[in-house]
Amino acid sequence: MIETKTLSFRTRSGTDIIDITKEVSEAIGKSKIKSGIVSVFVTGSTASISTVEYEPNLINDIKRALEKIAPERGDYEHHKTWGDDNGSAHVRATLMKPGISVPFENRKLLLGTWQNIIILDFDTKPREREIILTIIGE
Ligand code: ZN
């Protein structure tokens, strides 16, 4: 069986990292499907989905690491294409990927104790983000 649900989240500009574990867990809790896999996918090319131990110092470490790999004020070819200013956001989003899949059993996500599901929004302006949950199982 397959079920599709959409969640939406408001994000701020820059690298905004939001814990969405509660919302995904609630969606799985209300699902008709008891056990399987949930694909968590963000639409758009300047945001990503991942997991992390959600504590403020580590969130800063991740921001700092990404700033070294694709600096926000760097020089990007993409800026010549559309006059955009978000080359860094696109590079970060591709490296971090748009989605993950998480197994669940008896309507409970099989995450580690300190493992939270996050959206990383890298865009240079606030956005309304759509997260597509595709729940597959029986
Ligand atoms: Zn762009």
mmCIF file with all atom_site columns, C-alpha atoms and ligand atoms in Angstrom:
data_model
loop_
_atom_site.group_PDB
_atom_site.id
_atom_site.type_symbol
_atom_site.label_atom_id
_atom_site.label_alt_id
_atom_site.label_comp_id
_atom_site.label_asym_id
_atom_site.label_entity_id
_atom_site.label_seq_id
_atom_site.pdbx_PDB_ins_code
_atom_site.Cartn_x
_atom_site.Cartn_y
_atom_site.Cartn_z
_atom_site.occupancy
_atom_site.B_iso_or_equiv
_atom_site.pdbx_formal_charge
_atom_site.auth_seq_id
_atom_site.auth_comp_id
_atom_site.auth_asym_id
_atom_site.auth_atom_id
_atom_site.pdbx_PDB_model_num
ATOM   1   C  CA . MET A 1 1   ? 0.000  0.000  0.000   1.00 0.00 ? 1   MET A CA 1
ATOM   2   C  CA . ILE A 1 2   ? 1.122  3.575  -0.671  1.00 0.00 ? 2   ILE A CA 1
ATOM   3   C  CA . GLU A 1 3   ? -0.041 6.761  1.039   1.00 0.00 ? 3   GLU A CA 1
ATOM   4   C  CA . THR A 1 4   ? 1.078  10.303 0.215   1.00 0.00 ? 4   THR A CA 1
ATOM   5   C  CA . LYS A 1 5   ? 0.940  13.243 2.616   1.00 0.00 ? 5   LYS A CA 1
ATOM   6   C  CA . THR A 1 6   ? 2.204  16.815 2.376   1.00 0.00 ? 6   THR A CA 1
ATOM   7   C  CA . LEU A 1 7   ? 3.607  18.888 5.232   1.00 0.00 ? 7   LEU A CA 1
ATOM   8   C  CA . SER A 1 8   ? 4.499  22.562 4.967   1.00 0.00 ? 8   SER A CA 1
ATOM   9   C  CA . PHE A 1 9   ? 6.990  24.618 6.918   1.00 0.00 ? 9   PHE A CA 1
ATOM   10  C  CA . ARG A 1 10  ? 7.919  28.276 6.896   1.00 0.00 ? 10  ARG A CA 1
ATOM   11  C  CA . THR A 1 11  ? 11.690 28.818 6.781   1.00 0.00 ? 11  THR A CA 1
ATOM   12  C  CA . ARG A 1 12  ? 13.955 31.821 7.260   1.00 0.00 ? 12  ARG A CA 1
ATOM   13  C  CA . SER A 1 13  ? 16.694 32.994 4.899   1.00 0.00 ? 13  SER A CA 1
ATOM   14  C  CA . GLY A 1 14  ? 20.263 31.739 5.153   1.00 0.00 ? 14  GLY A CA 1
ATOM   15  C  CA . THR A 1 15  ? 20.904 28.227 6.381   1.00 0.00 ? 15  THR A CA 1
ATOM   16  C  CA . ASP A 1 16  ? 17.776 27.529 8.422   1.00 0.00 ? 16  ASP A CA 1
ATOM   17  C  CA . ILE A 1 17  ? 17.735 24.073 10.020  1.00 0.00 ? 17  ILE A CA 1
ATOM   18  C  CA . ILE A 1 18  ? 14.374 22.907 11.389  1.00 0.00 ? 18  ILE A CA 1
ATOM   19  C  CA . ASP A 1 19  ? 13.591 19.743 13.353  1.00 0.00 ? 19  ASP A CA 1
ATOM   20  C  CA . ILE A 1 20  ? 10.584 18.054 11.699  1.00 0.00 ? 20  ILE A CA 1
ATOM   21  C  CA . THR A 1 21  ? 10.743 14.723 13.577  1.00 0.00 ? 21  THR A CA 1
ATOM   22  C  CA . LYS A 1 22  ? 7.518  15.405 15.508  1.00 0.00 ? 22  LYS A CA 1
ATOM   23  C  CA . GLU A 1 23  ? 5.492  16.215 12.370  1.00 0.00 ? 23  GLU A CA 1
ATOM   24  C  CA . VAL A 1 24  ? 6.794  13.162 10.465  1.00 0.00 ? 24  VAL A CA 1
ATOM   25  C  CA . SER A 1 25  ? 6.166  10.915 13.510  1.00 0.00 ? 25  SER A CA 1
ATOM   26  C  CA . GLU A 1 26  ? 2.597  12.223 13.817  1.00 0.00 ? 26  GLU A CA 1
ATOM   27  C  CA . ALA A 1 27  ? 1.947  11.532 10.130  1.00 0.00 ? 27  ALA A CA 1
ATOM   28  C  CA . ILE A 1 28  ? 3.216  7.952  10.552  1.00 0.00 ? 28  ILE A CA 1
ATOM   29  C  CA . GLY A 1 29  ? 1.139  7.577  13.741  1.00 0.00 ? 29  GLY A CA 1
ATOM   30  C  CA . LYS A 1 30  ? -2.044 8.461  11.809  1.00 0.00 ? 30  LYS A CA 1
ATOM   31  C  CA . SER A 1 31  ? -1.193 6.399  8.720   1.00 0.00 ? 31  SER A CA 1
ATOM   32  C  CA . LYS A 1 32  ? -3.236 3.388  7.588   1.00 0.00 ? 32  LYS A CA 1
ATOM   33  C  CA . ILE A 1 33  ? 0.089  1.651  6.982   1.00 0.00 ? 33  ILE A CA 1
ATOM   34  C  CA . LYS A 1 34  ? 1.521  -0.101 10.037  1.00 0.00 ? 34  LYS A CA 1
ATOM   35  C  CA . SER A 1 35  ? 5.077  -0.937 8.959   1.00 0.00 ? 35  SER A CA 1
ATOM   36  C  CA . GLY A 1 36  ? 7.320  0.033  6.050   1.00 0.00 ? 36  GLY A CA 1
ATOM   37  C  CA . ILE A 1 37  ? 9.378  2.951  4.835   1.00 0.00 ? 37  ILE A CA 1
ATOM   38  C  CA . VAL A 1 38  ? 8.619  6.663  4.628   1.00 0.00 ? 38  VAL A CA 1
ATOM   39  C  CA . SER A 1 39  ? 10.335 8.735  1.986   1.00 0.00 ? 39  SER A CA 1
ATOM   40  C  CA . VAL A 1 40  ? 10.739 12.341 3.181   1.00 0.00 ? 40  VAL A CA 1
ATOM   41  C  CA . PHE A 1 41  ? 11.342 14.628 0.188   1.00 0.00 ? 41  PHE A CA 1
ATOM   42  C  CA . VAL A 1 42  ? 11.566 18.407 -0.087  1.00 0.00 ? 42  VAL A CA 1
ATOM   43  C  CA . THR A 1 43  ? 10.524 20.003 -3.376  1.00 0.00 ? 43  THR A CA 1
ATOM   44  C  CA . GLY A 1 44  ? 12.828 22.713 -4.743  1.00 0.00 ? 44  GLY A CA 1
ATOM   45  C  CA . SER A 1 45  ? 16.547 22.949 -5.512  1.00 0.00 ? 45  SER A CA 1
ATOM   46  C  CA . THR A 1 46  ? 17.763 25.043 -2.562  1.00 0.00 ? 46  THR A CA 1
ATOM   47  C  CA . ALA A 1 47  ? 16.771 22.854 0.406   1.00 0.00 ? 47  ALA A CA 1
ATOM   48  C  CA . SER A 1 48  ? 17.655 19.414 1.756   1.00 0.00 ? 48  SER A CA 1
ATOM   49  C  CA . ILE A 1 49  ? 16.470 16.725 4.153   1.00 0.00 ? 49  ILE A CA 1
ATOM   50  C  CA . SER A 1 50  ? 18.797 14.897 6.517   1.00 0.00 ? 50  SER A CA 1
ATOM   51  C  CA . THR A 1 51  ? 19.136 13.657 10.091  1.00 0.00 ? 51  THR A CA 1
ATOM   52  C  CA . VAL A 1 52  ? 21.167 15.073 12.956  1.00 0.00 ? 52  VAL A CA 1
ATOM   53  C  CA . GLU A 1 53  ? 21.478 15.136 16.731  1.00 0.00 ? 53  GLU A CA 1
ATOM   54  C  CA . TYR A 1 54  ? 19.521 18.353 17.136  1.00 0.00 ? 54  TYR A CA 1
ATOM   55  C  CA . GLU A 1 55  ? 21.460 20.491 19.610  1.00 0.00 ? 55  GLU A CA 1
ATOM   56  C  CA . PRO A 1 56  ? 22.451 24.143 18.995  1.00 0.00 ? 56  PRO A CA 1
ATOM   57  C  CA . ASN A 1 57  ? 26.241 23.722 19.016  1.00 0.00 ? 57  ASN A CA 1
ATOM   58  C  CA . LEU A 1 58  ? 26.138 20.915 16.477  1.00 0.00 ? 58  LEU A CA 1
ATOM   59  C  CA . ILE A 1 59  ? 23.713 22.919 14.310  1.00 0.00 ? 59  ILE A CA 1
ATOM   60  C  CA . ASN A 1 60  ? 26.348 25.701 14.284  1.00 0.00 ? 60  ASN A CA 1
ATOM   61  C  CA . ASP A 1 61  ? 29.089 23.183 13.424  1.00 0.00 ? 61  ASP A CA 1
ATOM   62  C  CA . ILE A 1 62  ? 27.077 22.020 10.413  1.00 0.00 ? 62  ILE A CA 1
ATOM   63  C  CA . LYS A 1 63  ? 26.523 25.616 9.278   1.00 0.00 ? 63  LYS A CA 1
ATOM   64  C  CA . ARG A 1 64  ? 30.263 26.285 9.615   1.00 0.00 ? 64  ARG A CA 1
ATOM   65  C  CA . ALA A 1 65  ? 31.222 23.145 7.685   1.00 0.00 ? 65  ALA A CA 1
ATOM   66  C  CA . LEU A 1 66  ? 28.825 24.047 4.840   1.00 0.00 ? 66  LEU A CA 1
ATOM   67  C  CA . GLU A 1 67  ? 30.161 27.612 4.800   1.00 0.00 ? 67  GLU A CA 1
ATOM   68  C  CA . LYS A 1 68  ? 33.659 26.174 4.117   1.00 0.00 ? 68  LYS A CA 1
ATOM   69  C  CA . ILE A 1 69  ? 32.419 23.939 1.303   1.00 0.00 ? 69  ILE A CA 1
ATOM   70  C  CA . ALA A 1 70  ? 30.125 26.461 -0.442  1.00 0.00 ? 70  ALA A CA 1
ATOM   71  C  CA . PRO A 1 71  ? 30.541 29.973 1.064   1.00 0.00 ? 71  PRO A CA 1
ATOM   72  C  CA . GLU A 1 72  ? 27.429 32.142 0.957   1.00 0.00 ? 72  GLU A CA 1
ATOM   73  C  CA . ARG A 1 73  ? 29.349 35.099 -0.497  1.00 0.00 ? 73  ARG A CA 1
ATOM   74  C  CA . GLY A 1 74  ? 31.347 33.006 -2.948  1.00 0.00 ? 74  GLY A CA 1
ATOM   75  C  CA . ASP A 1 75  ? 31.561 33.514 -6.688  1.00 0.00 ? 75  ASP A CA 1
ATOM   76  C  CA . TYR A 1 76  ? 29.036 31.324 -8.552  1.00 0.00 ? 76  TYR A CA 1
ATOM   77  C  CA . GLU A 1 77  ? 28.491 30.856 -12.290 1.00 0.00 ? 77  GLU A CA 1
ATOM   78  C  CA . HIS A 1 78  ? 24.769 30.391 -11.529 1.00 0.00 ? 78  HIS A CA 1
ATOM   79  C  CA . HIS A 1 79  ? 24.490 34.109 -10.692 1.00 0.00 ? 79  HIS A CA 1
ATOM   80  C  CA . LYS A 1 80  ? 25.148 34.897 -14.374 1.00 0.00 ? 80  LYS A CA 1
ATOM   81  C  CA . THR A 1 81  ? 22.314 32.643 -15.555 1.00 0.00 ? 81  THR A CA 1
ATOM   82  C  CA . TRP A 1 82  ? 19.255 34.229 -13.919 1.00 0.00 ? 82  TRP A CA 1
ATOM   83  C  CA . GLY A 1 83  ? 20.730 37.121 -11.996 1.00 0.00 ? 83  GLY A CA 1
ATOM   84  C  CA . ASP A 1 84  ? 20.142 34.980 -8.864  1.00 0.00 ? 84  ASP A CA 1
ATOM   85  C  CA . ASP A 1 85  ? 22.169 35.361 -5.676  1.00 0.00 ? 85  ASP A CA 1
ATOM   86  C  CA . ASN A 1 86  ? 21.686 31.811 -4.401  1.00 0.00 ? 86  ASN A CA 1
ATOM   87  C  CA . GLY A 1 87  ? 24.481 29.778 -6.059  1.00 0.00 ? 87  GLY A CA 1
ATOM   88  C  CA . SER A 1 88  ? 25.694 28.660 -2.645  1.00 0.00 ? 88  SER A CA 1
ATOM   89  C  CA . ALA A 1 89  ? 22.176 27.475 -1.741  1.00 0.00 ? 89  ALA A CA 1
ATOM   90  C  CA . HIS A 1 90  ? 21.958 25.291 -4.882  1.00 0.00 ? 90  HIS A CA 1
ATOM   91  C  CA . VAL A 1 91  ? 25.416 23.746 -4.358  1.00 0.00 ? 91  VAL A CA 1
ATOM   92  C  CA . ARG A 1 92  ? 24.680 22.987 -0.683  1.00 0.00 ? 92  ARG A CA 1
ATOM   93  C  CA . ALA A 1 93  ? 21.250 21.528 -1.499  1.00 0.00 ? 93  ALA A CA 1
ATOM   94  C  CA . THR A 1 94  ? 22.676 19.152 -4.101  1.00 0.00 ? 94  THR A CA 1
ATOM   95  C  CA . LEU A 1 95  ? 25.477 17.997 -1.799  1.00 0.00 ? 95  LEU A CA 1
ATOM   96  C  CA . MET A 1 96  ? 23.062 17.411 1.105   1.00 0.00 ? 96  MET A CA 1
ATOM   97  C  CA . LYS A 1 97  ? 20.366 15.816 -1.153  1.00 0.00 ? 97  LYS A CA 1
ATOM   98  C  CA . PRO A 1 98  ? 16.594 16.447 -1.285  1.00 0.00 ? 98  PRO A CA 1
ATOM   99  C  CA . GLY A 1 99  ? 15.370 13.431 0.644   1.00 0.00 ? 99  GLY A CA 1
ATOM   100 C  CA . ILE A 1 100 ? 15.852 10.413 2.849   1.00 0.00 ? 100 ILE A CA 1
ATOM   101 C  CA . SER A 1 101 ? 13.893 7.274  3.656   1.00 0.00 ? 101 SER A CA 1
ATOM   102 C  CA . VAL A 1 102 ? 13.207 6.177  7.205   1.00 0.00 ? 102 VAL A CA 1
ATOM   103 C  CA . PRO A 1 103 ? 11.920 2.738  8.220   1.00 0.00 ? 103 PRO A CA 1
ATOM   104 C  CA . PHE A 1 104 ? 9.000  2.437  10.654  1.00 0.00 ? 104 PHE A CA 1
ATOM   105 C  CA . GLU A 1 105 ? 7.334  -0.411 12.545  1.00 0.00 ? 105 GLU A CA 1
ATOM   106 C  CA . ASN A 1 106 ? 3.987  -0.403 14.424  1.00 0.00 ? 106 ASN A CA 1
ATOM   107 C  CA . ARG A 1 107 ? 3.584  3.256  13.330  1.00 0.00 ? 107 ARG A CA 1
ATOM   108 C  CA . LYS A 1 108 ? 6.845  4.289  15.052  1.00 0.00 ? 108 LYS A CA 1
ATOM   109 C  CA . LEU A 1 109 ? 9.877  5.663  13.218  1.00 0.00 ? 109 LEU A CA 1
ATOM   110 C  CA . LEU A 1 110 ? 12.988 3.524  13.713  1.00 0.00 ? 110 LEU A CA 1
ATOM   111 C  CA . LEU A 1 111 ? 15.308 6.460  14.422  1.00 0.00 ? 111 LEU A CA 1
ATOM   112 C  CA . GLY A 1 112 ? 18.215 6.417  16.846  1.00 0.00 ? 112 GLY A CA 1
ATOM   113 C  CA . THR A 1 113 ? 17.657 8.030  20.259  1.00 0.00 ? 113 THR A CA 1
ATOM   114 C  CA . TRP A 1 114 ? 19.502 11.220 19.264  1.00 0.00 ? 114 TRP A CA 1
ATOM   115 C  CA . GLN A 1 115 ? 18.596 11.156 15.582  1.00 0.00 ? 115 GLN A CA 1
ATOM   116 C  CA . ASN A 1 116 ? 16.198 13.857 14.407  1.00 0.00 ? 116 ASN A CA 1
ATOM   117 C  CA . ILE A 1 117 ? 14.869 14.517 10.920  1.00 0.00 ? 117 ILE A CA 1
ATOM   118 C  CA . ILE A 1 118 ? 15.668 18.011 9.651   1.00 0.00 ? 118 ILE A CA 1
ATOM   119 C  CA . ILE A 1 119 ? 14.992 20.358 6.755   1.00 0.00 ? 119 ILE A CA 1
ATOM   120 C  CA . LEU A 1 120 ? 17.969 22.476 5.777   1.00 0.00 ? 120 LEU A CA 1
ATOM   121 C  CA . ASP A 1 121 ? 16.854 25.535 3.840   1.00 0.00 ? 121 ASP A CA 1
ATOM   122 C  CA . PHE A 1 122 ? 19.763 27.317 2.165   1.00 0.00 ? 122 PHE A CA 1
ATOM   123 C  CA . ASP A 1 123 ? 17.874 29.914 0.148   1.00 0.00 ? 123 ASP A CA 1
ATOM   124 C  CA . THR A 1 124 ? 18.588 33.630 0.436   1.00 0.00 ? 124 THR A CA 1
ATOM   125 C  CA . LYS A 1 125 ? 14.950 34.501 1.142   1.00 0.00 ? 125 LYS A CA 1
ATOM   126 C  CA . PRO A 1 126 ? 12.272 33.047 3.474   1.00 0.00 ? 126 PRO A CA 1
ATOM   127 C  CA . ARG A 1 127 ? 10.296 30.233 1.876   1.00 0.00 ? 127 ARG A CA 1
ATOM   128 C  CA . GLU A 1 128 ? 7.199  28.118 2.400   1.00 0.00 ? 128 GLU A CA 1
ATOM   129 C  CA . ARG A 1 129 ? 8.546  24.567 2.024   1.00 0.00 ? 129 ARG A CA 1
ATOM   130 C  CA . GLU A 1 130 ? 6.528  21.546 0.965   1.00 0.00 ? 130 GLU A CA 1
ATOM   131 C  CA . ILE A 1 131 ? 7.639  18.180 2.268   1.00 0.00 ? 131 ILE A CA 1
ATOM   132 C  CA . ILE A 1 132 ? 6.213  15.153 0.499   1.00 0.00 ? 132 ILE A CA 1
ATOM   133 C  CA . LEU A 1 133 ? 5.872  12.010 2.588   1.00 0.00 ? 133 LEU A CA 1
ATOM   134 C  CA . THR A 1 134 ? 5.479  8.823  0.565   1.00 0.00 ? 134 THR A CA 1
ATOM   135 C  CA . ILE A 1 135 ? 4.588  6.040  2.966   1.00 0.00 ? 135 ILE A CA 1
ATOM   136 C  CA . ILE A 1 136 ? 5.140  2.567  1.572   1.00 0.00 ? 136 ILE A CA 1
ATOM   137 C  CA . GLY A 1 137 ? 4.337  -0.657 3.414   1.00 0.00 ? 137 GLY A CA 1
ATOM   138 C  CA . GLU A 1 138 ? 1.439  -2.669 4.788   1.00 0.00 ? 138 GLU A CA 1
HETATM 139 ZN ZN . ZN  B 2 .   ? 18.960 30.021 -8.249  1.00 0.00 ? 1   ZN  B ZN 1
#
